[in-house]
PDB file of C-alpha atoms in Angstrom:
ATOM      1  CA  MET A  21      35.152  63.252  -0.110  1.00 43.00           C
ATOM      2  CA  GLU A  22      33.765  66.106  -2.407  1.00 48.00           C
ATOM      3  CA  LEU A  23      30.233  65.726  -4.275  1.00 49.00           C
ATOM      4  CA  THR A  24      29.189  67.658  -6.695  1.00 50.00           C
ATOM      5  CA  ALA A  25      25.765  69.216  -7.802  1.00 46.00           C
ATOM      6  CA  ARG A  26      23.689  66.897 -10.381  1.00 50.00           C
ATOM      7  CA  ALA A  27      21.564  68.697 -12.503  1.00 51.00           C
ATOM      8  CA  GLY A  28      21.314  71.508 -10.830  1.00 55.00           C
ATOM      9  CA  ARG A  29      20.261  70.192  -7.433  1.00 57.00           C
ATOM     10  CA  ILE A  30      22.305  70.952  -4.539  1.00 54.00           C
ATOM     11  CA  THR A  31      24.361  67.801  -2.569  1.00 56.00           C
ATOM     12  CA  ALA A  32      24.229  67.412   0.999  1.00 55.00           C
ATOM     13  CA  LEU A  33      27.410  68.758   1.756  1.00 55.00           C
ATOM     14  CA  GLU A  34      26.350  71.765   0.205  1.00 55.00           C
ATOM     15  CA  VAL A  35      23.094  72.679   1.961  1.00 55.00           C
ATOM     16  CA  PRO A  36      24.768  73.808   5.304  1.00 55.00           C
ATOM     17  CA  LEU A  37      26.762  76.284   3.517  1.00 52.00           C
ATOM     18  CA  ARG A  38      23.922  78.041   2.147  1.00 52.00           C
ATOM     19  CA  LYS A  39      22.035  79.053   5.009  1.00 51.00           C
ATOM     20  CA  ASP A  40      20.777  82.254   3.333  1.00 49.00           C
ATOM     21  CA  TRP A  41      18.518  80.156   1.147  1.00 51.00           C
ATOM     22  CA  LYS A  42      14.728  79.042   1.849  1.00 51.00           C
ATOM     23  CA  ILE A  43      15.501  75.447   2.484  1.00 50.00           C
ATOM     24  CA  GLY A  44      11.968  73.476   2.261  1.00 50.00           C
ATOM     25  CA  THR A  45      11.357  69.731   3.283  1.00 47.00           C
ATOM     26  CA  GLU A  46      11.423  68.996  -0.417  1.00 50.00           C
ATOM     27  CA  PHE A  47      14.918  70.343  -1.019  1.00 54.00           C
ATOM     28  CA  LEU A  48      16.225  68.568   2.014  1.00 54.00           C
ATOM     29  CA  GLY A  49      14.855  65.545   0.795  1.00 55.00           C
ATOM     30  CA  ILE A  50      16.608  65.277  -2.507  1.00 56.00           C
ATOM     31  CA  ALA A  51      19.749  66.567  -1.418  1.00 53.00           C
ATOM     32  CA  SER A  52      20.094  63.284   1.509  1.00 53.00           C
ATOM     33  CA  SER A  53      18.506  61.141  -1.454  1.00 53.00           C
ATOM     34  CA  LEU A  54      21.362  61.982  -4.232  1.00 53.00           C
ATOM     35  CA  GLY A  55      23.983  59.870  -2.399  1.00 53.00           C
ATOM     36  CA  LYS A  56      21.815  56.807  -2.227  1.00 54.00           C
ATOM     37  CA  LYS A  57      20.525  55.443  -5.484  1.00 55.00           C
ATOM     38  CA  LYS A  58      16.974  54.557  -5.310  1.00 55.00           C
ATOM     39  CA  LYS A  59      16.132  50.486  -5.890  1.00 60.00           C
ATOM     40  CA  LYS A  60      14.019  50.114  -8.544  1.00 63.00           C
ATOM     41  CA  LYS A  61      11.000  47.619  -7.216  1.00 66.00           C
ATOM     42  CA  LYS A  62      10.809  44.971 -10.284  1.00 69.00           C
ATOM     43  CA  LYS A  63       7.107  44.352 -10.926  1.00 71.00           C
ATOM     44  CA  LYS A  64       6.489  40.843 -11.523  1.00 72.00           C
ATOM     45  CA  LYS A  65       4.998  39.855 -14.730  1.00 72.00           C
ATOM     46  CA  LYS A  66       1.851  37.521 -14.425  1.00 72.00           C
ATOM     47  CA  LYS A  67       1.827  34.765 -16.786  1.00 73.00           C
ATOM     48  CA  LYS A  68      -1.034  34.470 -19.063  1.00 74.00           C
ATOM     49  CA  LYS A  69      -2.351  30.874 -19.173  1.00 74.00           C
ATOM     50  CA  LYS A  70      -2.436  29.632 -22.909  1.00 74.00           C
ATOM     51  CA  LYS A  71      -6.143  28.417 -23.852  1.00 74.00           C
ATOM     52  CA  LYS A  72      -5.741  25.180 -25.547  1.00 73.00           C
ATOM     53  CA  LYS A  73      -7.414  25.175 -28.739  1.00 74.00           C
ATOM     54  CA  LYS A  74      -9.844  22.037 -29.538  1.00 74.00           C
ATOM     55  CA  LYS A  75      -8.751  19.984 -32.575  1.00 74.00           C
ATOM     56  CA  LYS A  76     -11.637  19.485 -34.522  1.00 74.00           C
ATOM     57  CA  LYS A  77     -12.169  16.132 -35.840  1.00 73.00           C
ATOM     58  CA  LYS A  78     -12.762  15.841 -39.577  1.00 73.00           C
ATOM     59  CA  LYS A  79     -15.678  14.097 -40.380  1.00 73.00           C
ATOM     60  CA  LYS A  80     -14.717  11.334 -43.183  1.00 73.00           C
ATOM     61  CA  LYS A  81     -16.944  11.377 -46.231  1.00 73.00           C
ATOM     62  CA  LYS A  82     -18.580   7.970 -47.180  1.00 74.00           C
ATOM     63  CA  LYS A  83     -18.125   7.333 -50.561  1.00 75.00           C
ATOM     64  CA  LYS A  84     -21.248   6.135 -52.304  1.00 74.00           C
ATOM     65  CA  LYS A  85     -21.195   3.000 -54.205  1.00 73.00           C
ATOM     66  CA  LYS A  86     -21.821   2.472 -57.274  1.00 67.00           C
ATOM     67  CA  LYS A  87     -24.439  -0.096 -58.360  1.00 66.00           C
TER      68      LYS A  87
END
């Protein structure tokens, strides 16, 4: 099983081979996380409640009777 370096990062298998490098905790974290794909948490979208528009009642115009 061979892992390849991705975008200049070093894989977990390559870490023990390069002991002359100063390996920080960040570095080891990157190497160990390469094999595992991080699952992105889906954010739940809040549903916006639609405001019901009140219908305006039209006033009926009274017709004036001509005498």
